[in-house]
Amino acid sequence: METVVSGIRSTGNLHLGNYYGAIQNFIKMQHEYNCYFFIADLHSLTTHPTPGDLHGNVKQVLVEYLAAGIDPEQATIYIQSDVPEVAELYLYLNMNAYLGELERATSFKDKVRANPDNVNAGLLTYPVLMAADIIIHKATKVPVGKDQEQHLEMARTFGNRFNRLYNTEYFPEPYAFNYSSQLVKIPGLDGKGKMGKSEGEANAVYLSDSPETIRKKVLKAVTDAGPTVENQQKPQEIQNLFDLMKVVSTADTYEYFDGLYNKMQIRYGDFKKQLAEDMIIATAPIRDKINDIANDEAYLRQVARYGAAKARESASRTIKEVREIIGFRNF
């Protein structure tokens, strides 16, 4: 089976965008590919979390991965820092990553603009660590969004550069992988772009949100004064809410409110109440499992240790061979 690698930063709860945009596909993939799904706690250090926040966020993502349906018997779920071989490969790749190419990375320039007081070396070499995450398992398929495609291209660059430098064909080239025939983009509640953690708490509906929290968030979602002509094109903030309804509601419900909009009869209060209730129903099974798994420390410990052992088996084999290729020898 081909190897798939994907990671998620441990910077908070998973939301509907994570679930419908990625995790649903992970659940299907785990039965057809050799999957490694990791929690990227090393990556999160660029934002300097407190020790308590770091551990709590890792636990939350692990709990929610499991609650959403990722099976530790089918896929390898592990915490990035539990596999020190990743950091070692990161070091080797850094020796052949050049300042100019790292400074030109779009994500680095965006981070510098957004956080001018925290331009650390980890941000600069973020693509190198991401490359190490991928090629340490010799992955050929990486589920990534548009915003990560440049990082994936850089991962190919670093792997190919290693191959050329040491006259080998050791690392295969990883490519973007979309398991589904149709990409699912989950918009946020702020009326702008996609749902995301960085846009603030009110923009995202989290898998662990209580029914009351979901209702409050959705009722505060951005709307306008309503349509002024029949069958008019929906503005972005309204289209976003309809796109969300298309994902969590029945087709009949969507068509009912779409018809009201087209006839200029829609009442946004009713529309948002229905959307919130459908979100509550859609997330209920996961929310119940989150609460159960979060309280089972023994099970979480077992999953983390099992995943670390499986990931290290693959990673240590790669590091052993990489060290030999580079020329490290024991006396």
CSV table of C-alpha atoms in Angstrom, one decimal:
chain,number,residue,atom,x,y,z
A,1,MET,CA,0.0,0.0,0.0
A,2,GLU,CA,1.1,3.5,-0.7
A,3,THR,CA,2.0,5.7,2.3
A,4,VAL,CA,-0.1,8.7,3.3
A,5,VAL,CA,1.1,11.3,5.9
A,6,SER,CA,-0.9,14.2,7.3
A,7,GLY,CA,-0.5,16.2,10.4
A,8,ILE,CA,-2.5,18.8,12.4
A,9,ARG,CA,-1.1,21.5,14.6
A,10,SER,CA,-1.9,21.1,18.3
A,11,THR,CA,-3.3,24.6,18.7
A,12,GLY,CA,-6.8,23.9,19.9
A,13,ASN,CA,-10.0,22.1,19.1
A,14,LEU,CA,-11.0,20.5,15.8
A,15,HIS,CA,-13.8,22.3,14.0
A,16,LEU,CA,-16.3,21.4,11.3
A,17,GLY,CA,-13.8,22.5,8.6
A,18,ASN,CA,-11.3,19.9,9.9
A,19,TYR,CA,-13.9,17.2,10.1
A,20,TYR,CA,-15.7,17.7,6.7
A,21,GLY,CA,-12.6,19.0,4.9
A,22,ALA,CA,-10.1,16.3,6.0
A,23,ILE,CA,-11.0,13.8,8.8
A,24,GLN,CA,-13.9,12.3,6.9
A,25,ASN,CA,-11.5,11.4,4.2
A,26,PHE,CA,-8.9,10.1,6.7
A,27,ILE,CA,-11.5,7.7,8.0
A,28,LYS,CA,-11.9,6.2,4.5
A,29,MET,CA,-8.2,6.3,3.7
A,30,GLN,CA,-7.1,4.3,6.7
A,31,HIS,CA,-8.6,1.2,5.2
A,32,GLU,CA,-6.9,1.6,1.8
A,33,TYR,CA,-3.5,3.2,2.5
A,34,ASN,CA,-0.6,2.9,5.0
A,35,CYS,CA,-1.6,6.1,6.9
A,36,TYR,CA,0.3,8.1,9.4
A,37,PHE,CA,-1.7,10.8,11.1
A,38,PHE,CA,0.3,12.9,13.6
A,39,ILE,CA,-0.3,15.7,16.0
A,40,ALA,CA,2.2,18.4,15.3
A,41,ASP,CA,3.2,19.6,18.7
A,42,LEU,CA,6.8,20.6,17.6
A,43,HIS,CA,5.3,22.9,15.0
A,44,SER,CA,3.2,24.6,17.6
A,45,LEU,CA,6.3,25.7,19.5
A,46,THR,CA,6.6,28.6,17.1
A,47,THR,CA,3.8,30.3,19.0
A,48,HIS,CA,5.4,29.6,22.4
A,49,PRO,CA,2.5,27.8,24.2
A,50,THR,CA,2.7,27.3,28.0
A,51,PRO,CA,3.5,23.7,29.1
A,52,GLY,CA,0.0,23.3,30.3
A,53,ASP,CA,-1.5,24.6,27.0
A,54,LEU,CA,0.8,22.4,25.0
A,55,HIS,CA,-0.1,19.2,26.7
A,56,GLY,CA,-3.8,20.1,26.9
A,57,ASN,CA,-4.0,20.9,23.2
A,58,VAL,CA,-2.2,17.7,22.2
A,59,LYS,CA,-4.7,15.7,24.4
A,60,GLN,CA,-7.7,17.5,22.9
A,61,VAL,CA,-6.6,16.7,19.3
A,62,LEU,CA,-5.9,13.1,20.1
A,63,VAL,CA,-9.3,12.7,21.8
A,64,GLU,CA,-11.1,14.3,18.9
A,65,TYR,CA,-9.2,12.3,16.2
A,66,LEU,CA,-10.3,9.1,18.0
A,67,ALA,CA,-13.9,10.4,18.6
A,68,ALA,CA,-14.2,11.3,14.9
A,69,GLY,CA,-13.5,7.8,13.8
A,70,ILE,CA,-9.7,7.4,13.2
A,71,ASP,CA,-8.9,3.9,14.3
A,72,PRO,CA,-5.4,3.3,15.9
A,73,GLU,CA,-5.5,-0.3,14.7
A,74,GLN,CA,-6.0,0.8,11.1
A,75,ALA,CA,-3.9,4.0,11.0
A,76,THR,CA,-0.8,5.1,12.9
A,77,ILE,CA,-1.8,8.0,15.1
A,78,TYR,CA,1.1,9.6,16.9
A,79,ILE,CA,2.4,12.7,18.6
A,80,GLN,CA,5.2,14.3,16.7
A,81,SER,CA,7.5,14.8,19.7
A,82,ASP,CA,7.2,11.1,20.6
A,83,VAL,CA,9.3,10.4,17.4
A,84,PRO,CA,12.7,12.1,18.0
A,85,GLU,CA,13.9,10.8,14.6
A,86,VAL,CA,11.8,13.5,13.0
A,87,ALA,CA,13.9,16.2,14.7
A,88,GLU,CA,17.1,14.4,13.6
A,89,LEU,CA,16.0,14.3,10.0
A,90,TYR,CA,15.0,18.0,10.3
A,91,LEU,CA,18.5,18.8,11.4
A,92,TYR,CA,20.0,17.0,8.3
A,93,LEU,CA,17.6,18.6,5.9
A,94,ASN,CA,18.4,22.0,7.4
A,95,MET,CA,22.0,21.7,6.3
A,96,ASN,CA,20.9,21.7,2.7
A,97,ALA,CA,18.0,24.3,2.9
A,98,TYR,CA,19.0,27.7,1.8
A,99,LEU,CA,18.2,31.0,3.5
A,100,GLY,CA,16.9,32.7,0.3
A,101,GLU,CA,14.4,29.9,-0.5
A,102,LEU,CA,13.1,29.8,3.1
A,103,GLU,CA,12.6,33.6,3.2
A,104,ARG,CA,10.7,33.5,-0.1
A,105,ALA,CA,8.1,31.1,1.3
A,106,THR,CA,4.7,32.7,1.2
A,107,SER,CA,3.7,31.4,4.6
A,108,PHE,CA,6.9,32.8,6.2
A,109,LYS,CA,6.3,36.3,4.7
A,110,ASP,CA,2.6,36.1,5.9
A,111,LYS,CA,3.7,35.2,9.4
A,112,VAL,CA,6.3,38.0,9.6
A,113,ARG,CA,3.6,40.5,8.6
A,114,ALA,CA,1.2,39.1,11.1
A,115,ASN,CA,3.7,38.7,14.0
A,116,PRO,CA,6.6,41.1,13.5
A,117,ASP,CA,7.7,40.6,17.2
A,118,ASN,CA,8.0,36.8,16.9
A,119,VAL,CA,10.1,36.1,13.8
A,120,ASN,CA,11.8,33.0,15.1
A,121,ALA,CA,14.0,30.5,13.3
A,122,GLY,CA,11.3,27.9,13.7
A,123,LEU,CA,9.0,29.9,11.5
A,124,LEU,CA,11.7,30.3,8.9
A,125,THR,CA,12.5,26.5,8.8
A,126,TYR,CA,8.8,25.4,9.2
A,127,PRO,CA,8.9,23.9,5.6
A,128,VAL,CA,12.0,21.9,6.5
A,129,LEU,CA,10.3,20.3,9.5
A,130,MET,CA,7.2,19.6,7.4
A,131,ALA,CA,9.4,17.9,4.8
A,132,ALA,CA,11.0,15.8,7.6
A,133,ASP,CA,7.5,14.8,8.8
A,134,ILE,CA,6.6,13.6,5.3
A,135,ILE,CA,9.7,12.0,3.9
A,136,ILE,CA,10.7,10.2,7.1
A,137,HIS,CA,7.9,7.7,6.3
A,138,LYS,CA,8.7,7.9,2.5
A,139,ALA,CA,5.2,9.1,1.9
A,140,THR,CA,4.0,9.6,-1.7
A,141,LYS,CA,0.6,11.1,-0.9
A,142,VAL,CA,-0.1,14.1,1.3
A,143,PRO,CA,-3.6,15.5,1.8
A,144,VAL,CA,-3.1,19.2,1.8
A,145,GLY,CA,-5.0,22.3,1.1
A,146,LYS,CA,-4.1,25.1,-1.3
A,147,ASP,CA,-2.3,27.0,1.4
A,148,GLN,CA,0.1,24.1,2.0
A,149,GLU,CA,1.0,23.3,-1.6
A,150,GLN,CA,4.1,25.4,-1.6
A,151,HIS,CA,5.4,23.6,1.5
A,152,LEU,CA,4.8,20.3,-0.2
A,153,GLU,CA,6.7,21.5,-3.3
A,154,MET,CA,9.6,22.4,-0.9
A,155,ALA,CA,9.4,18.9,0.6
A,156,ARG,CA,10.0,17.5,-2.8
A,157,THR,CA,12.9,20.0,-3.3
A,158,PHE,CA,14.6,19.0,-0.1
A,159,GLY,CA,14.2,15.2,-0.7
A,160,ASN,CA,15.4,15.5,-4.3
A,161,ARG,CA,18.4,17.7,-3.2
A,162,PHE,CA,19.4,15.0,-0.6
A,163,ASN,CA,19.2,12.4,-3.4
A,164,ARG,CA,21.4,14.5,-5.7
A,165,LEU,CA,23.9,15.4,-3.1
A,166,TYR,CA,24.5,11.8,-2.1
A,167,ASN,CA,23.9,10.3,-5.5
A,168,THR,CA,21.0,8.1,-4.5
A,169,GLU,CA,17.3,7.7,-5.2
A,170,TYR,CA,16.4,7.2,-1.5
A,171,PHE,CA,13.5,9.6,-1.0
A,172,PRO,CA,10.5,9.3,-3.3
A,173,GLU,CA,8.6,12.5,-4.3
A,174,PRO,CA,5.5,13.2,-2.3
A,175,TYR,CA,2.5,14.8,-4.0
A,176,ALA,CA,-0.8,16.4,-3.0
A,177,PHE,CA,-3.5,13.9,-2.6
A,178,ASN,CA,-7.3,14.5,-2.7
A,179,TYR,CA,-9.0,11.3,-1.8
A,180,SER,CA,-12.5,12.6,-2.5
A,181,SER,CA,-13.6,13.5,-6.1
A,182,GLN,CA,-14.9,16.8,-4.7
A,183,LEU,CA,-13.1,19.1,-2.3
A,184,VAL,CA,-15.3,20.2,0.6
A,185,LYS,CA,-14.6,23.8,1.7
A,186,ILE,CA,-16.2,24.7,5.0
A,187,PRO,CA,-16.7,28.5,5.3
A,188,GLY,CA,-16.6,30.3,8.6
A,189,LEU,CA,-19.3,32.3,10.4
A,190,ASP,CA,-17.6,35.7,9.9
A,191,GLY,CA,-18.8,36.1,6.4
A,192,LYS,CA,-15.3,36.0,4.9
A,193,GLY,CA,-13.1,33.0,4.2
A,194,LYS,CA,-12.9,29.4,5.3
A,195,MET,CA,-13.5,28.2,8.9
A,196,GLY,CA,-10.4,28.3,10.9
A,197,LYS,CA,-8.9,28.6,14.4
A,198,SER,CA,-6.8,31.6,13.6
A,199,GLU,CA,-9.8,33.7,12.7
A,200,GLY,CA,-11.2,33.6,16.3
A,201,GLU,CA,-13.5,31.5,18.4
A,202,ALA,CA,-16.7,33.0,16.9
A,203,ASN,CA,-15.7,32.0,13.4
A,204,ALA,CA,-15.6,28.3,14.0
A,205,VAL,CA,-18.0,25.6,15.3
A,206,TYR,CA,-15.9,23.1,17.2
A,207,LEU,CA,-16.7,19.4,17.4
A,208,SER,CA,-16.7,19.7,21.2
A,209,ASP,CA,-18.9,22.8,21.4
A,210,SER,CA,-22.0,22.3,23.5
A,211,PRO,CA,-25.5,22.7,21.8
A,212,GLU,CA,-25.9,26.1,23.6
A,213,THR,CA,-22.5,27.3,22.3
A,214,ILE,CA,-23.4,26.3,18.8
A,215,ARG,CA,-26.7,28.1,18.9
A,216,LYS,CA,-25.0,31.3,20.2
A,217,LYS,CA,-22.3,31.2,17.5
A,218,VAL,CA,-24.7,30.6,14.6
A,219,LEU,CA,-27.2,33.2,15.7
A,220,LYS,CA,-24.4,35.8,15.7
A,221,ALA,CA,-23.2,34.8,12.2
A,222,VAL,CA,-22.9,37.7,9.8
A,223,THR,CA,-25.9,38.3,7.5
A,224,ASP,CA,-27.3,41.2,5.5
A,225,ALA,CA,-30.6,43.1,5.3
A,226,GLY,CA,-32.1,40.4,3.0
A,227,PRO,CA,-32.7,39.9,-0.7
A,228,THR,CA,-34.2,42.9,-2.6
A,229,VAL,CA,-35.1,41.1,-5.9
A,230,GLU,CA,-36.2,37.5,-6.6
A,231,ASN,CA,-33.5,34.9,-7.5
A,232,GLN,CA,-30.7,37.4,-6.8
A,233,GLN,CA,-27.2,36.1,-6.3
A,234,LYS,CA,-26.4,35.6,-2.7
A,235,PRO,CA,-23.6,37.8,-1.2
A,236,GLN,CA,-20.6,36.0,0.2
A,237,GLU,CA,-21.7,36.0,3.9
A,238,ILE,CA,-25.1,34.5,3.0
A,239,GLN,CA,-23.7,32.0,0.5
A,240,ASN,CA,-21.3,30.8,3.3
A,241,LEU,CA,-24.3,30.0,5.5
A,242,PHE,CA,-26.1,28.2,2.8
A,243,ASP,CA,-22.9,26.2,2.0
A,244,LEU,CA,-22.8,25.2,5.7
A,245,MET,CA,-26.4,24.1,5.5
A,246,LYS,CA,-25.7,22.0,2.4
A,247,VAL,CA,-23.2,20.1,4.5
A,248,VAL,CA,-25.0,19.5,7.8
A,249,SER,CA,-28.7,19.6,6.8
A,250,THR,CA,-31.0,17.4,4.6
A,251,ALA,CA,-31.4,18.3,0.9
A,252,ASP,CA,-35.1,19.1,1.6
A,253,THR,CA,-34.2,21.6,4.3
A,254,TYR,CA,-31.6,23.3,2.1
A,255,GLU,CA,-34.1,23.6,-0.8
A,256,TYR,CA,-36.8,24.9,1.5
A,257,PHE,CA,-34.7,27.9,2.7
A,258,ASP,CA,-33.1,28.4,-0.7
A,259,GLY,CA,-36.7,28.7,-2.1
A,260,LEU,CA,-37.6,31.3,0.6
A,261,TYR,CA,-34.5,33.3,-0.2
A,262,ASN,CA,-35.3,33.3,-4.0
A,263,LYS,CA,-38.9,34.4,-3.2
A,264,MET,CA,-37.6,37.2,-0.8
A,265,GLN,CA,-39.5,35.5,2.0
A,266,ILE,CA,-36.5,34.3,4.1
A,267,ARG,CA,-36.2,35.2,7.8
A,268,TYR,CA,-32.6,34.9,8.8
A,269,GLY,CA,-33.5,34.2,12.4
A,270,ASP,CA,-35.5,31.1,11.4
A,271,PHE,CA,-32.8,30.1,8.9
A,272,LYS,CA,-30.0,30.3,11.5
A,273,LYS,CA,-32.0,28.5,14.2
A,274,GLN,CA,-32.5,25.6,11.8
A,275,LEU,CA,-28.8,25.6,10.8
A,276,ALA,CA,-27.7,25.5,14.4
A,277,GLU,CA,-30.0,22.6,15.3
A,278,ASP,CA,-28.7,20.6,12.3
A,279,MET,CA,-25.1,21.3,13.3
A,280,ILE,CA,-26.0,20.1,16.8
A,281,ILE,CA,-27.5,16.9,15.4
A,282,ALA,CA,-24.5,16.4,13.0
A,283,THR,CA,-21.9,16.7,15.8
A,284,ALA,CA,-23.8,14.9,18.6
A,285,PRO,CA,-22.3,11.4,18.1
A,286,ILE,CA,-18.7,12.9,18.0
A,287,ARG,CA,-19.4,15.2,21.0
A,288,ASP,CA,-20.6,12.2,23.1
A,289,LYS,CA,-17.5,10.2,22.2
A,290,ILE,CA,-15.2,13.2,23.0
A,291,ASN,CA,-16.6,13.3,26.5
A,292,ASP,CA,-16.2,9.6,27.1
A,293,ILE,CA,-12.7,9.3,25.6
A,294,ALA,CA,-11.3,12.4,27.3
A,295,ASN,CA,-12.0,10.8,30.7
A,296,ASP,CA,-10.2,7.5,29.8
A,297,GLU,CA,-6.6,8.3,30.6
A,298,ALA,CA,-5.5,4.7,30.4
A,299,TYR,CA,-6.9,4.3,26.8
A,300,LEU,CA,-5.3,7.6,25.7
A,301,ARG,CA,-1.9,6.5,27.1
A,302,GLN,CA,-2.2,3.2,25.3
A,303,VAL,CA,-3.1,4.8,22.0
A,304,ALA,CA,-0.2,7.3,22.2
A,305,ARG,CA,2.4,4.7,23.1
A,306,TYR,CA,1.2,2.2,20.5
A,307,GLY,CA,1.2,5.0,17.8
A,308,ALA,CA,4.7,6.2,18.9
A,309,ALA,CA,6.1,2.6,18.6
A,310,LYS,CA,4.6,2.1,15.1
A,311,ALA,CA,5.8,5.5,13.9
A,312,ARG,CA,9.3,5.0,15.4
A,313,GLU,CA,9.6,1.7,13.7
A,314,SER,CA,9.3,3.4,10.3
A,315,ALA,CA,11.2,6.5,11.3
A,316,SER,CA,14.2,4.7,12.9
A,317,ARG,CA,14.6,2.6,9.8
A,318,THR,CA,14.8,5.7,7.7
A,319,ILE,CA,17.2,7.5,10.0
A,320,LYS,CA,19.5,4.4,10.1
A,321,GLU,CA,19.7,4.4,6.3
A,322,VAL,CA,20.1,8.2,6.1
A,323,ARG,CA,23.0,8.2,8.5
A,324,GLU,CA,24.7,5.5,6.4
A,325,ILE,CA,24.1,7.5,3.2
A,326,ILE,CA,25.5,10.7,4.7
A,327,GLY,CA,28.6,8.8,6.0
A,328,PHE,CA,28.1,8.5,9.7
A,329,ARG,CA,29.9,5.4,10.9
A,330,ASN,CA,30.4,3.8,14.3
A,331,PHE,CA,33.9,3.1,15.5
